[in-house]
CSV table of C-alpha atoms in Angstrom, one decimal:
chain,number,residue,atom,x,y,z
A,30,GLY,CA,75.2,-45.3,-37.1
A,31,GLY,CA,75.3,-48.2,-34.8
A,32,ILE,CA,73.8,-51.7,-34.3
A,33,ALA,CA,71.1,-52.2,-36.8
A,34,GLY,CA,69.2,-55.1,-38.5
A,35,PRO,CA,67.5,-55.9,-41.5
A,36,ASN,CA,64.4,-53.8,-42.2
A,37,GLY,CA,64.8,-53.7,-46.1
A,38,GLY,CA,66.9,-50.5,-46.3
A,39,THR,CA,69.4,-48.3,-44.4
A,40,TYR,CA,68.4,-46.3,-41.5
A,41,GLN,CA,69.9,-44.6,-38.4
A,42,SER,CA,70.1,-46.8,-35.5
A,43,ILE,CA,69.0,-45.8,-32.1
A,44,LEU,CA,71.3,-48.5,-30.5
A,45,GLY,CA,74.6,-46.9,-31.1
A,46,PRO,CA,77.8,-48.7,-31.6
A,47,PRO,CA,79.1,-51.4,-29.3
A,48,GLU,CA,81.8,-50.6,-26.8
A,49,ILE,CA,85.4,-51.2,-27.7
A,50,ALA,CA,86.9,-54.2,-26.1
A,51,GLU,CA,83.6,-55.0,-24.3
A,52,TRP,CA,81.3,-58.1,-25.0
A,53,THR,CA,78.0,-57.2,-26.7
A,54,HIS,CA,75.0,-59.6,-27.1
A,55,VAL,CA,73.1,-58.7,-30.2
A,56,VAL,CA,69.9,-60.3,-31.5
A,57,ALA,CA,67.9,-59.4,-34.7
A,58,THR,CA,64.4,-60.7,-35.2
A,59,PHE,CA,62.7,-60.5,-38.3
A,60,GLU,CA,59.3,-61.0,-39.8
A,61,ASN,CA,57.9,-59.4,-42.9
A,62,GLY,CA,55.3,-56.7,-42.5
A,63,VAL,CA,55.5,-56.6,-38.7
A,64,ASP,CA,57.7,-55.1,-36.0
A,65,SER,CA,61.0,-56.7,-36.4
A,66,LYS,CA,63.4,-55.9,-33.3
A,67,VAL,CA,67.2,-55.6,-32.6
A,68,TYR,CA,68.4,-56.2,-29.1
A,69,ARG,CA,71.6,-54.9,-27.7
A,70,HIS,CA,72.6,-56.2,-24.3
A,71,ASP,CA,76.0,-55.6,-22.5
A,72,ARG,CA,77.2,-54.7,-19.2
A,73,THR,CA,75.6,-51.2,-19.2
A,74,HIS,CA,72.9,-51.3,-22.0
A,75,HIS,CA,69.6,-53.3,-22.5
A,76,LEU,CA,68.2,-51.5,-25.4
A,77,VAL,CA,65.6,-52.3,-28.2
A,78,ASP,CA,65.0,-50.8,-31.6
A,79,THR,CA,61.8,-51.7,-33.4
A,80,ARG,CA,61.1,-51.1,-36.9
A,81,VAL,CA,58.4,-52.5,-39.4
A,82,THR,CA,60.3,-54.5,-42.1
A,83,ASN,CA,58.9,-54.6,-45.6
A,84,ASN,CA,61.8,-56.9,-47.4
A,85,ASP,CA,59.3,-58.2,-50.3
A,86,GLY,CA,60.3,-61.8,-51.0
A,87,GLY,CA,63.7,-61.2,-49.3
A,88,ASP,CA,67.1,-62.4,-50.2
A,89,PRO,CA,67.9,-66.1,-49.4
A,90,THR,CA,71.4,-65.0,-48.3
A,91,PHE,CA,72.6,-62.9,-45.5
A,92,THR,CA,75.8,-61.6,-43.9
A,93,ILE,CA,76.8,-61.4,-40.3
A,94,GLY,CA,79.1,-58.3,-39.6
A,95,GLY,CA,78.5,-56.2,-42.7
A,96,LEU,CA,76.6,-55.8,-45.9
A,97,ALA,CA,78.2,-56.8,-49.0
A,98,ASN,CA,76.3,-54.1,-51.1
A,99,TYR,CA,77.3,-51.3,-48.7
A,100,GLY,CA,81.0,-50.9,-48.7
A,101,ASN,CA,81.1,-48.9,-45.3
A,102,HIS,CA,79.0,-51.2,-43.3
A,103,HIS,CA,81.3,-53.7,-41.5
A,104,VAL,CA,82.4,-55.1,-38.4
A,105,ASP,CA,86.0,-55.1,-37.1
A,106,ALA,CA,85.4,-57.7,-34.2
A,107,TYR,CA,85.5,-61.2,-33.1
A,108,ILE,CA,82.1,-62.8,-33.4
A,109,SER,CA,82.2,-65.7,-30.8
A,110,GLU,CA,78.8,-67.2,-31.4
A,111,VAL,CA,76.2,-67.1,-34.1
A,112,ARG,CA,72.6,-68.8,-33.7
A,113,ILE,CA,69.8,-69.1,-36.1
A,114,TYR,CA,66.4,-70.0,-35.0
A,115,SER,CA,63.5,-71.2,-37.3
A,116,LYS,CA,61.1,-68.9,-35.1
A,117,ARG,CA,61.1,-65.3,-34.2
A,118,LEU,CA,62.1,-65.1,-30.4
A,119,SER,CA,60.0,-63.2,-27.9
A,120,ASP,CA,61.5,-60.7,-25.6
A,121,GLY,CA,61.8,-63.0,-22.6
A,122,GLU,CA,63.6,-65.6,-24.9
A,123,VAL,CA,66.1,-63.1,-25.8
A,124,ARG,CA,66.7,-61.9,-22.5
A,125,ALA,CA,67.1,-65.6,-21.3
A,126,ARG,CA,69.7,-66.1,-24.0
A,127,TYR,CA,71.6,-63.1,-22.6
A,128,ASP,CA,71.3,-64.3,-19.0
A,129,GLN,CA,72.5,-67.7,-20.1
A,130,THR,CA,75.6,-66.3,-22.0
A,131,CYS,CA,76.8,-63.2,-20.3
A,132,GLU,CA,78.5,-65.0,-17.4
A,133,ARG,CA,80.9,-66.6,-19.9
A,134,TYR,CA,82.0,-63.3,-21.0
A,135,ASN,CA,82.0,-61.6,-17.6
A,136,ALA,CA,79.5,-59.3,-18.8
A,137,CYS,CA,76.3,-59.5,-16.6
A,138,SER,CA,74.6,-56.6,-15.5
């Protein structure tokens, strides 16, 4: 259904799929029991999907580019950069990361 993040279950994303052959900046924030956000930034989209997450104790492992327990959830793409932070990024911090990175991929809007 598109770009989605960890809310403790599957759902229909409002962010849609990324454009083919275009760079897309995706950030997922997570905090149990509060609004967790998934951001999609590219040349034409600056979208945010917000969900209240409830992942109980969570899983100490995670995947990037797919879900091991759902066979049809995978990404056929090059993932050029992955960052993991020990804090939940604010809207402004996410936008700043996009602004600092988009020029490298000729994708600024």
